[in-house]
mmCIF file of C-alpha atoms and ligand atoms in Angstrom:
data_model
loop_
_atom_site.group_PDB
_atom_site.id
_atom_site.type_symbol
_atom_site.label_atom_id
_atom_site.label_comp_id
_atom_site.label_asym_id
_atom_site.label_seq_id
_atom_site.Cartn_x
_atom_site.Cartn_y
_atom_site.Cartn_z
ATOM 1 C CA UNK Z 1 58.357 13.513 -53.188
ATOM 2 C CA UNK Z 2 61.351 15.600 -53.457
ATOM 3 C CA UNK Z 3 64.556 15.054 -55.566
ATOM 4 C CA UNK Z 4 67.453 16.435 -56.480
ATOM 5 C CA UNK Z 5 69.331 16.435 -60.214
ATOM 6 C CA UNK Z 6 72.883 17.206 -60.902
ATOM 7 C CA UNK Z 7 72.581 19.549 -64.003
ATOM 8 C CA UNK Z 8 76.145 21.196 -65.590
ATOM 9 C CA UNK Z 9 78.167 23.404 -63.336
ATOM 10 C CA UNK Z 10 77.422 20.778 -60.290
ATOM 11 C CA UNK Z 11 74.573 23.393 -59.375
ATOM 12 C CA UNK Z 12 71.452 21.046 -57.758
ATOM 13 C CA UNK Z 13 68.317 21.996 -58.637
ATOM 14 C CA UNK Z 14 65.872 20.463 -56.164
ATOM 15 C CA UNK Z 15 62.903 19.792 -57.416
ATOM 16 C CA UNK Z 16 59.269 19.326 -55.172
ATOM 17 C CA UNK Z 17 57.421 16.715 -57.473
ATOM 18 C CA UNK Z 18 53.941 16.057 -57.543
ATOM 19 C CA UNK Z 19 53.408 15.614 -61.006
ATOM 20 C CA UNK Z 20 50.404 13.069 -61.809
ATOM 21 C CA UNK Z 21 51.298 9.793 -63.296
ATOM 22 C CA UNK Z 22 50.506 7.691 -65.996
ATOM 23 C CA UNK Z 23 47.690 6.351 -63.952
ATOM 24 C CA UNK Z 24 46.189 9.277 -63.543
ATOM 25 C CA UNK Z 25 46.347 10.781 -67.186
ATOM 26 C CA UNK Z 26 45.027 7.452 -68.340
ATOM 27 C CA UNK Z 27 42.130 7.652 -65.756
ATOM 28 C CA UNK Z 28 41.105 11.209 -67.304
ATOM 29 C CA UNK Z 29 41.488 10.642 -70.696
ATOM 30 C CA UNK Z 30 39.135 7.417 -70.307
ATOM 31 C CA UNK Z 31 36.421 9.045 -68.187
ATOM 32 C CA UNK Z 32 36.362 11.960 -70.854
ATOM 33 C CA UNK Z 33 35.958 10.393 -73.787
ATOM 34 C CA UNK Z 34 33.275 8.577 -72.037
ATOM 35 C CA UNK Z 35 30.880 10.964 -71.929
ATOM 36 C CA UNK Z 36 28.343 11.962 -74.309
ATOM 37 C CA UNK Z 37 30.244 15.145 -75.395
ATOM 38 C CA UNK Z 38 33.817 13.990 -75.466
ATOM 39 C CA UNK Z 39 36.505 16.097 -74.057
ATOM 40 C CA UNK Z 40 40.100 15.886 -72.954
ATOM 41 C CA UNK Z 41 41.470 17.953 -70.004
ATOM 42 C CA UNK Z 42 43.307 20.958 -71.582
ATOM 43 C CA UNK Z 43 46.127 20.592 -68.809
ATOM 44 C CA UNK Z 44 47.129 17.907 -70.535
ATOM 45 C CA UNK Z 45 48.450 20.171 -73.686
ATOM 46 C CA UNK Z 46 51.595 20.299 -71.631
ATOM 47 C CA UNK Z 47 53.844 17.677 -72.699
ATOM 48 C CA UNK Z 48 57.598 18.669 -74.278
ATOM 49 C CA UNK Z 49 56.493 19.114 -77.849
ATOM 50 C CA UNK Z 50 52.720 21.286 -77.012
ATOM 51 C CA UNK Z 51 55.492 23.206 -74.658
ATOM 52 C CA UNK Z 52 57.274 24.311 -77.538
ATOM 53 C CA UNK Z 53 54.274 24.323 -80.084
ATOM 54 C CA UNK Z 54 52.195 26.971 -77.209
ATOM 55 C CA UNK Z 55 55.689 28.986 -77.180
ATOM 56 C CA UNK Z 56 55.545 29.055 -81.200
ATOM 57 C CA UNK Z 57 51.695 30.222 -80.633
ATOM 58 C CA UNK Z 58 53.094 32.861 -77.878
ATOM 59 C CA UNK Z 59 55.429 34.056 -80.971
ATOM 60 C CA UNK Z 60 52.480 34.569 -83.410
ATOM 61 C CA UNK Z 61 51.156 37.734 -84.338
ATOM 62 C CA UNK Z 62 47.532 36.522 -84.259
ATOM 63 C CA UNK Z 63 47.657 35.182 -80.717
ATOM 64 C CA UNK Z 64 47.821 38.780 -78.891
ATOM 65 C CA UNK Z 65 48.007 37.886 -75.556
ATOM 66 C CA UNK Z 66 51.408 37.535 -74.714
ATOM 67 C CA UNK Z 67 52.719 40.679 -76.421
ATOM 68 C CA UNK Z 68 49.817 42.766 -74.879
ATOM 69 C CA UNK Z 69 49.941 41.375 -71.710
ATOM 70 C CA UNK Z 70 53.915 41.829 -71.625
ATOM 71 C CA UNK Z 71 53.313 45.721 -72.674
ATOM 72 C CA UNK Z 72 50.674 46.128 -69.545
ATOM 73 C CA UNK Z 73 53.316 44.832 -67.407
ATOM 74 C CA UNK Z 74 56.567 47.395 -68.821
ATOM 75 C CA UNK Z 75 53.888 50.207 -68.601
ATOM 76 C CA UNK Z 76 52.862 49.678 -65.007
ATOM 77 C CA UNK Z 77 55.816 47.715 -63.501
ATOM 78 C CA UNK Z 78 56.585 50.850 -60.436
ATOM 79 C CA UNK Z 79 52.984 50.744 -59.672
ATOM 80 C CA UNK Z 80 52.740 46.766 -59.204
ATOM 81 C CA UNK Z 81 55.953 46.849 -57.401
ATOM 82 C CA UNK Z 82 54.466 49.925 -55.214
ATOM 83 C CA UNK Z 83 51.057 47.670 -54.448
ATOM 84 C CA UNK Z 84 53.245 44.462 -53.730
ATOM 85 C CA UNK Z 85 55.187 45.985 -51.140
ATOM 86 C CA UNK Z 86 58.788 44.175 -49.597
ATOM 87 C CA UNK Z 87 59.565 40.811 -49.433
ATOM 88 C CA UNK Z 88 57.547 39.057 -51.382
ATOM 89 C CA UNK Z 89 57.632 35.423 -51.600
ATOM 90 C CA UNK Z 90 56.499 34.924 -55.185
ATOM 91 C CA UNK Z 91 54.466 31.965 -56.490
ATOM 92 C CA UNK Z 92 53.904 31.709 -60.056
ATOM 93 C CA UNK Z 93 50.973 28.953 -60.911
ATOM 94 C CA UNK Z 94 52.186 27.357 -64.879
ATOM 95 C CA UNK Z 95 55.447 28.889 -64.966
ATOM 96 C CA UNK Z 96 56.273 27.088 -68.324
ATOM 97 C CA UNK Z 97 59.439 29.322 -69.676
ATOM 98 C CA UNK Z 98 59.221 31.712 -67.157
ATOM 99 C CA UNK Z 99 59.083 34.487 -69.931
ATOM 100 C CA UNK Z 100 56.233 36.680 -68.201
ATOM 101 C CA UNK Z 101 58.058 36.565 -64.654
ATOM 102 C CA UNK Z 102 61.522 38.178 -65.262
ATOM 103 C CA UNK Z 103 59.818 41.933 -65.387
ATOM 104 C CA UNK Z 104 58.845 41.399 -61.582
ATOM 105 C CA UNK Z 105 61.947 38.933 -60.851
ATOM 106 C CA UNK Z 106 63.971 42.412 -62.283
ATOM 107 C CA UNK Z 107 61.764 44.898 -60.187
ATOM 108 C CA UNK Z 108 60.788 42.956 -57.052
ATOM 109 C CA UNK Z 109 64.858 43.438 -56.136
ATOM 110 C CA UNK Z 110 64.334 42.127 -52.555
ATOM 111 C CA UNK Z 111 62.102 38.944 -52.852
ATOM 112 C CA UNK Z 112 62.355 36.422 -50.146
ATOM 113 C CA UNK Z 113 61.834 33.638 -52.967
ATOM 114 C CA UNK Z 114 60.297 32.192 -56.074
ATOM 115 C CA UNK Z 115 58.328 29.173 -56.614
ATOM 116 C CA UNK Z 116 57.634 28.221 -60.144
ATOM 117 C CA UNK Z 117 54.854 25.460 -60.137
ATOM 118 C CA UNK Z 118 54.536 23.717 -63.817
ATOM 119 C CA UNK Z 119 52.898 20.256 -64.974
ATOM 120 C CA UNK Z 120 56.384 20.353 -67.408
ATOM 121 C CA UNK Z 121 58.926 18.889 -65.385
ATOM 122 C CA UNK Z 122 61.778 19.092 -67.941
ATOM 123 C CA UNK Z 123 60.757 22.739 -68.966
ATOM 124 C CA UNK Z 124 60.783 22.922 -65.258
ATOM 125 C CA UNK Z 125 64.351 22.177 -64.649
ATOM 126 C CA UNK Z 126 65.710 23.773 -67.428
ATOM 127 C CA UNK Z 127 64.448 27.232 -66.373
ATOM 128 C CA UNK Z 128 65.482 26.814 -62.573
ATOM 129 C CA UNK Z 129 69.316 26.183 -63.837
ATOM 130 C CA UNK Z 130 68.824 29.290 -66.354
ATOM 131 C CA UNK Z 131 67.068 31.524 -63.089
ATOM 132 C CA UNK Z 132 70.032 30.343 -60.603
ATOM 133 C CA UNK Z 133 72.369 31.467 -62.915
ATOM 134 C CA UNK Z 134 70.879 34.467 -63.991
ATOM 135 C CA UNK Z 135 70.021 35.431 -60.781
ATOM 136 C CA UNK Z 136 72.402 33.999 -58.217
ATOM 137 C CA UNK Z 137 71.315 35.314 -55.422
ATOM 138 C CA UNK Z 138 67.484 34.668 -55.489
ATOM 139 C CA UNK Z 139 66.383 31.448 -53.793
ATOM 140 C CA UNK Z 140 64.198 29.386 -56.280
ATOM 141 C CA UNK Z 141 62.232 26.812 -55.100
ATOM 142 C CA UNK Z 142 60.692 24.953 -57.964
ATOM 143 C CA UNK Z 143 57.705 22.556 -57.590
ATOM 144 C CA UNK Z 144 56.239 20.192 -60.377
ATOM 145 C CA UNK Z 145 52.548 19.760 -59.945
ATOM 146 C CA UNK Z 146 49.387 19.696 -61.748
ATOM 147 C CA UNK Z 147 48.095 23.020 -59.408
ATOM 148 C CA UNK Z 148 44.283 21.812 -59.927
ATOM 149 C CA UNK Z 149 45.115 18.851 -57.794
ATOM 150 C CA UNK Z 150 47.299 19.385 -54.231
ATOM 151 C CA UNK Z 151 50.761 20.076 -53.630
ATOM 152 C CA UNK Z 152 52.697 21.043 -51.136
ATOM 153 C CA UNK Z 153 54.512 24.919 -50.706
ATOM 154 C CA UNK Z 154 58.180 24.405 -50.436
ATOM 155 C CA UNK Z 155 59.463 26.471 -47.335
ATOM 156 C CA UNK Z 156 61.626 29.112 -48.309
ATOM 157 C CA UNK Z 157 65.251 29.878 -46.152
ATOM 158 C CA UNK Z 158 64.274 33.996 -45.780
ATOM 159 C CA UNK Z 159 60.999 35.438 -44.113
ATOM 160 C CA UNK Z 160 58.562 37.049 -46.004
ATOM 161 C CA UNK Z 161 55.909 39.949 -45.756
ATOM 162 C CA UNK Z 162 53.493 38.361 -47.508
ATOM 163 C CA UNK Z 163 52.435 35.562 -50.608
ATOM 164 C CA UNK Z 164 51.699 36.375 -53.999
ATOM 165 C CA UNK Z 165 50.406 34.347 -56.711
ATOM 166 C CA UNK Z 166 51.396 35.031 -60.362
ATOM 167 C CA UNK Z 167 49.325 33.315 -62.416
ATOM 168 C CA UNK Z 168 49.669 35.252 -66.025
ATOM 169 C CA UNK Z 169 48.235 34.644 -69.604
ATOM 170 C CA UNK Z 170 44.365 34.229 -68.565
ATOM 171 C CA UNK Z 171 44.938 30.532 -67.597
ATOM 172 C CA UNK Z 172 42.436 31.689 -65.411
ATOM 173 C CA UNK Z 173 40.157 31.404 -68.664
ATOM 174 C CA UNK Z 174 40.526 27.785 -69.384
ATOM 175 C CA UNK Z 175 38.704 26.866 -66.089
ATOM 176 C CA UNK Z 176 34.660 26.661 -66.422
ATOM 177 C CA UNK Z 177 32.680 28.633 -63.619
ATOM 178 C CA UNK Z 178 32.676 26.328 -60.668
ATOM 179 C CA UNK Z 179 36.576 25.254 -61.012
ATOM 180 C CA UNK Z 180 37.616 28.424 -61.486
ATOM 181 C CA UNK Z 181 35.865 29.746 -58.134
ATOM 182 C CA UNK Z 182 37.151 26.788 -56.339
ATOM 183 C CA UNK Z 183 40.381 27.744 -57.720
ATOM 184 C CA UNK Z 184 40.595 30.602 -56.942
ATOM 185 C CA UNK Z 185 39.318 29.944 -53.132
ATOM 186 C CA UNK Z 186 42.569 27.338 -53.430
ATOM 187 C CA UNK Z 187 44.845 30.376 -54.325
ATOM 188 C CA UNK Z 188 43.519 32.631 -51.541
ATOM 189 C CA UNK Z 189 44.578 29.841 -49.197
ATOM 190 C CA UNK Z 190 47.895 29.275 -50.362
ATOM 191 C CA UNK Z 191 48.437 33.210 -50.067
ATOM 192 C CA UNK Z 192 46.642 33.553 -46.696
ATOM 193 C CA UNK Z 193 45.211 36.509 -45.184
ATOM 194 C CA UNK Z 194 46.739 39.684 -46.889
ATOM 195 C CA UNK Z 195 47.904 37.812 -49.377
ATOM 196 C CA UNK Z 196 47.322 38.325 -53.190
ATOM 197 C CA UNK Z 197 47.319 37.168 -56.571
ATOM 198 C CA UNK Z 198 48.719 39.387 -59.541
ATOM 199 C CA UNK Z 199 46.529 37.931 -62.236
ATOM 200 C CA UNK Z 200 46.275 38.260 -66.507
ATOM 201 C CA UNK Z 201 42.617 38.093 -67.155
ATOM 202 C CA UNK Z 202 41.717 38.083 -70.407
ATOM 203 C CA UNK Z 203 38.930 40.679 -71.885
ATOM 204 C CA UNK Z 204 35.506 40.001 -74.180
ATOM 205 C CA UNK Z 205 36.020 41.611 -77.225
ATOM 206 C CA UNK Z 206 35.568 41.976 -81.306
ATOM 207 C CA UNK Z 207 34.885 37.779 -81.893
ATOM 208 C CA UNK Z 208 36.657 38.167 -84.871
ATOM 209 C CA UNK Z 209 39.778 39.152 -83.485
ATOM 210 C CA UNK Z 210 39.086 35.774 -81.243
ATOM 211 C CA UNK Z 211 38.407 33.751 -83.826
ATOM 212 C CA UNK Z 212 41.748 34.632 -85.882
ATOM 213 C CA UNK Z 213 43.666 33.995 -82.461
ATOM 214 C CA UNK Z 214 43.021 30.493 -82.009
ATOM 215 C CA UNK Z 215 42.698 29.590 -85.921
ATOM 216 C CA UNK Z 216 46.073 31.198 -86.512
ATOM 217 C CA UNK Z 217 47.238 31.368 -90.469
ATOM 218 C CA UNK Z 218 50.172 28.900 -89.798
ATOM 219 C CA UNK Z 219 47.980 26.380 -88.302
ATOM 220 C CA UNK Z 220 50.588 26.056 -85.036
ATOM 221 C CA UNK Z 221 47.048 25.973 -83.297
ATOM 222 C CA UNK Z 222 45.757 23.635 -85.249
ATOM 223 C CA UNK Z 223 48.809 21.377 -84.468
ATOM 224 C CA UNK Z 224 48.882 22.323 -80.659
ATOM 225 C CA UNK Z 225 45.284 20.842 -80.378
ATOM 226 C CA UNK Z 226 46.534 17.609 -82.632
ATOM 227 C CA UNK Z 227 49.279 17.337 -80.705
ATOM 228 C CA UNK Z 228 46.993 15.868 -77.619
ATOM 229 C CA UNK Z 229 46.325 12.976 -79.284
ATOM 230 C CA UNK Z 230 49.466 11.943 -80.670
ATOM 231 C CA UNK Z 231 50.393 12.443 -76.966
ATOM 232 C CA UNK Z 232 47.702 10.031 -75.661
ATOM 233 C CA UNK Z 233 49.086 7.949 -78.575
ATOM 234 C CA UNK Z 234 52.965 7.660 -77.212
ATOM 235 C CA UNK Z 235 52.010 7.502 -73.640
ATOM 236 C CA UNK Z 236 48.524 5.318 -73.420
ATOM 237 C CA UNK Z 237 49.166 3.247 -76.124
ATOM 238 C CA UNK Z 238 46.537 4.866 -78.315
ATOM 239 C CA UNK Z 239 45.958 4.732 -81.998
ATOM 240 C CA UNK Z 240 44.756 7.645 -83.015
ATOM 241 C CA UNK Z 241 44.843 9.012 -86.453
ATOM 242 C CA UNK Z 242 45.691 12.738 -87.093
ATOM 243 C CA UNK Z 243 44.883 12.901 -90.281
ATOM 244 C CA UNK Z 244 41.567 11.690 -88.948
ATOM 245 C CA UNK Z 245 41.127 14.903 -87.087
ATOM 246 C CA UNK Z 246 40.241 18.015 -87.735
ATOM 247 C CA UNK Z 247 40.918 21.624 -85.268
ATOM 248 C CA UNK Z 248 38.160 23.471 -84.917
ATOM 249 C CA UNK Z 249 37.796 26.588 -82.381
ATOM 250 C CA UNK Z 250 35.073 29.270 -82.189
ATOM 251 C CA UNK Z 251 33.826 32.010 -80.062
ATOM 252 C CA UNK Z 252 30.669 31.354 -78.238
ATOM 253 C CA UNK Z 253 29.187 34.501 -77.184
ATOM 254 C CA UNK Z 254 26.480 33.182 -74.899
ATOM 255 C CA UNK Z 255 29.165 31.502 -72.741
ATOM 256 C CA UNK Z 256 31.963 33.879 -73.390
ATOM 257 C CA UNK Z 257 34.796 31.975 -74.398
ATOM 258 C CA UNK Z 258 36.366 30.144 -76.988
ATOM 259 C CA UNK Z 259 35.907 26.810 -77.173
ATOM 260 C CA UNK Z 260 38.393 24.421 -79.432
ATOM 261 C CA UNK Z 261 37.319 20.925 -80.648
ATOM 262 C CA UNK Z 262 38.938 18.167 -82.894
ATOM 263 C CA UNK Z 263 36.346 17.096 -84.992
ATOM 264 C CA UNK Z 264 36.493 13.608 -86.332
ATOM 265 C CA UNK Z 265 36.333 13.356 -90.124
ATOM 266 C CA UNK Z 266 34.674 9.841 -90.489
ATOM 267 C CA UNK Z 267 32.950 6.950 -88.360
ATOM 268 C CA UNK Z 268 35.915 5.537 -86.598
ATOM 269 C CA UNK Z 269 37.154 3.651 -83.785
ATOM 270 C CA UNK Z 270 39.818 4.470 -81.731
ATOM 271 C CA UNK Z 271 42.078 2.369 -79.847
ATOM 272 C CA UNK Z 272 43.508 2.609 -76.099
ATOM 273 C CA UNK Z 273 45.225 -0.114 -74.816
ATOM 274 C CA UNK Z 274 42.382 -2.703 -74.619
ATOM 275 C CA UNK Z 275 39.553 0.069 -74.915
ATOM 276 C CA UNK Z 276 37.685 0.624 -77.862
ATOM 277 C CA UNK Z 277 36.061 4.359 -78.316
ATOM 278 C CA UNK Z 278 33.617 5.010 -81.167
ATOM 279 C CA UNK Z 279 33.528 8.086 -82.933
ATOM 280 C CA UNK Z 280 31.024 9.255 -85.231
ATOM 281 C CA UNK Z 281 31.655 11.186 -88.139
ATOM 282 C CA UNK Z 282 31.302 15.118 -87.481
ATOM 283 C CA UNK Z 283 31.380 13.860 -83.755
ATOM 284 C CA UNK Z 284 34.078 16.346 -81.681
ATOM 285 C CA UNK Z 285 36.476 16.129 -78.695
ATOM 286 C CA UNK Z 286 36.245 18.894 -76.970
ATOM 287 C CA UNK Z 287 39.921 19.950 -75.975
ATOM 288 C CA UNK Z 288 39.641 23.348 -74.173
ATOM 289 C CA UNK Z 289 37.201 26.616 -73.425
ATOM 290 C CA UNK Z 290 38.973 29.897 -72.774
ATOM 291 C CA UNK Z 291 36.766 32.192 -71.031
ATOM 292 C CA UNK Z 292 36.743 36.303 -71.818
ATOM 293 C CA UNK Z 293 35.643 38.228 -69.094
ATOM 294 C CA UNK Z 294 34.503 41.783 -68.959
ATOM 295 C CA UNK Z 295 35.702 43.671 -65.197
ATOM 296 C CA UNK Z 296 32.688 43.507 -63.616
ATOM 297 C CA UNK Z 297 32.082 39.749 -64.063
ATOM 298 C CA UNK Z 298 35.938 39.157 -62.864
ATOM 299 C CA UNK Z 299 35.259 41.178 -59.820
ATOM 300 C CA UNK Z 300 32.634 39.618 -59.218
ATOM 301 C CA UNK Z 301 33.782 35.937 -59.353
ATOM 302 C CA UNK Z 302 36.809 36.897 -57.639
ATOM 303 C CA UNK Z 303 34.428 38.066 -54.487
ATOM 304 C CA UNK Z 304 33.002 34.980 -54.447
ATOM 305 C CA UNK Z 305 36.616 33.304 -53.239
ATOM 306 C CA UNK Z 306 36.919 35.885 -50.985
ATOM 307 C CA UNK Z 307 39.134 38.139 -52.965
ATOM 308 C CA UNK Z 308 39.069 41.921 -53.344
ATOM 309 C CA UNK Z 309 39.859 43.819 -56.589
ATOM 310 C CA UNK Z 310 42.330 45.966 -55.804
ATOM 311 C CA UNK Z 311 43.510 47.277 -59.156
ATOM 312 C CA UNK Z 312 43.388 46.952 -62.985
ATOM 313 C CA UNK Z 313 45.558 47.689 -65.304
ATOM 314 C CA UNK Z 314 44.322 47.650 -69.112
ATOM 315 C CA UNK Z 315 46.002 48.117 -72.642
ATOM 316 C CA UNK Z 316 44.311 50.943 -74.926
ATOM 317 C CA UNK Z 317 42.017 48.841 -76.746
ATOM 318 C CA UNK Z 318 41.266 47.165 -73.354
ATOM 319 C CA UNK Z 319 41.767 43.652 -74.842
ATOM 320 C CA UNK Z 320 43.588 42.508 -72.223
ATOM 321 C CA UNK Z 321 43.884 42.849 -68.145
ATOM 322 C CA UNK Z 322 46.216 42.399 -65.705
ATOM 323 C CA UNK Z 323 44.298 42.593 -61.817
ATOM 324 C CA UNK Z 324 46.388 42.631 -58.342
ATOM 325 C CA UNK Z 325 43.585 40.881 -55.991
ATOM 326 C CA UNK Z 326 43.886 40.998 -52.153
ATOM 327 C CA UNK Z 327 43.067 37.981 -50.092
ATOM 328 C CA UNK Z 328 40.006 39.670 -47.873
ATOM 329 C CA UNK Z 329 39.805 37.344 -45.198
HETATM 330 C C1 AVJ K 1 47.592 29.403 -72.007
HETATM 331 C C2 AVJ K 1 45.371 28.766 -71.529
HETATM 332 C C3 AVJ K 1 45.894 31.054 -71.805
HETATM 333 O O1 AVJ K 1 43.554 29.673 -73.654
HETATM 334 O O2 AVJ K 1 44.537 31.218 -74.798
HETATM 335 C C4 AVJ K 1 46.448 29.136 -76.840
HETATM 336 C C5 AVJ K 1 46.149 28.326 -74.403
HETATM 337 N N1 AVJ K 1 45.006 27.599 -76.511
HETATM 338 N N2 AVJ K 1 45.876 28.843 -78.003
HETATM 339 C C6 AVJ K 1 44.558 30.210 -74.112
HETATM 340 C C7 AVJ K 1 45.876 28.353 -75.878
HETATM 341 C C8 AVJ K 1 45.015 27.895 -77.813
HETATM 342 C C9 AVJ K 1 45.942 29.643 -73.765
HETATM 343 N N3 AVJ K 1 46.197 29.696 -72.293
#
């Protein structure tokens, strides 16, 4: 599917779409809260409003990713450009506000194009226009797709030297063992041989530290988790109470990551359409995991998918990493 909206200035941004239906989110909600632990697909956070609430998380002091991640990148910028070589053709998997991308879209000064792929198709548009006009002469080729499922690479007007995949803010961490080794085998074919992925990986560290990042002070967490179900609410005709709910995220060391839950306060049934789902009070939804990894574990699951550690670039307490992979095959 491809089409093409007239935004202010007459400027057209054409937009690849692939983004899954109603169907499809109505399918996945239903089969998880199914099963015997119930859980929700955290892709699914995405909608306009948990767009805005995860950029109000992105803001908070707590949640240290994005402002340690952003200060790896201004520290090593000449060497990533250095091991990225010319003409790039730049893919960027959950673009969302495009925020983390404008250090490389300012460095990488010859790029033969970039493809922002997000499950936010309004988000979507609205940073393509802001790109095109902020840089005029870079061809953007914007695709809306849920990246777990297919989609097709737009074909770009110049030639490149090779693909590589952005894919910042350990998103890479949300995906349990198996998915994230089949994704990453996905990523290593959409960059072919020689081609690599520029990743954030997120490090293990002090729990507490964890555990005051996704149970941040202001709650915008809290309300980013809620938000799924008042989104289920609007689009499958559900009836869930919030107040009903309760966020609840914790570090759990044996598996290495954060897990975050909404834990129903009271015996309760829950409405979809014509479906009925029981909950039990203390029962939880589980909404999301987000895995910490130490090096040797990344490197590891990265050679599994065929991918080669090339370098890794660290902040001084070493919370955070951001790893420029090369296809191997
Ligand atoms: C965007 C998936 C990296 O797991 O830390 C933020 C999402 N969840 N606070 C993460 C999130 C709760 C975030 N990722």
């Amino acid at each position: 599917m491809e089409f093409s909206i007239n935004s202010k200035g007459n400027k057209q941004v054409r937009l690849h779409d692939f983004k899954p239906g109603r169907e499809r989110f109505r399918a996945e909600v239903l089969s998880g809260l199914r099963k015997a632990q119930k859980e929700l697909p955290s892709k699914y956070f995405y909608d306009e409003q948990g767009s805005c609430l995860f950029e109000r998380i992105c803001a908070l002091d707590e949640y240290y990713i994005p402002r340690t991640e952003a200060a790896i990148m201004e520290t090593y910028i000449e060497e990533m450009v250095e091991l990225l070589g010319p003409r790039v053709l730049l893919i960027e998997y959950g673009s969302g506000s495009c925020a983390k991308v404008h250090i490389l879209l300012d460095h990488l000064c010859d790029l033969a194009a970039y493809v922002p792929i997000d499950i936010s198709r309004e988000q979507l548009l609205r940073v393509t226009k802001d790109l095109t006009s902020n840089y005029p002469r870079l061809e953007v080729l914007p695709v809306c797709a849920d990246y777990t499922s297919g989609f097709e690479l737009p074909v770009s007007k110049h030639p490149n030297e090779r693909s590589v995949v952005y894919f910042p803010g350990s998103t890479i961490g949300n995906f349990d063992a198996i998915p994230a080794k089949h994704f990453l085998e996905h990523v290593a074919k959409v960059c072919g041989p020689g081609g690599a992925l520029l990743i954030g990986v997120d490090l293990k560290k002090d729990p507490s530290v964890l555990h005051r990042a996704y149970n941040d002070s202001q709650g915008v967490t809290a309300t980013f988790n809620l938000n799924l179900l008042e989104r289920i609410n609007h689009e499958l005709n559900g009836d869930f109470q919030l107040g009903w709910f309760e966020h609840y995220a914790f570090y759990n060391p044996r598996e290495g990551r954060v897990e975050m839950h909404l834990v129903s306060l009271r015996d309760q049934k829950v409405r979809l359409d014509n479906v009925t789902i029981p909950f039990a009070k203390g029962e939880s939804i589980w909404t999301e995991s987000s895995y910490k990894f130490s090096v040797d574990e990344f490197e590891q699951m990265a050679a599994t998918a065929g991918f080669n550690v090339e370098h890794v670039w660290m902040d001084e307490q070493q919370w955070f990493s951001v790893q420029y992979l090369v296809n191997k095959s």
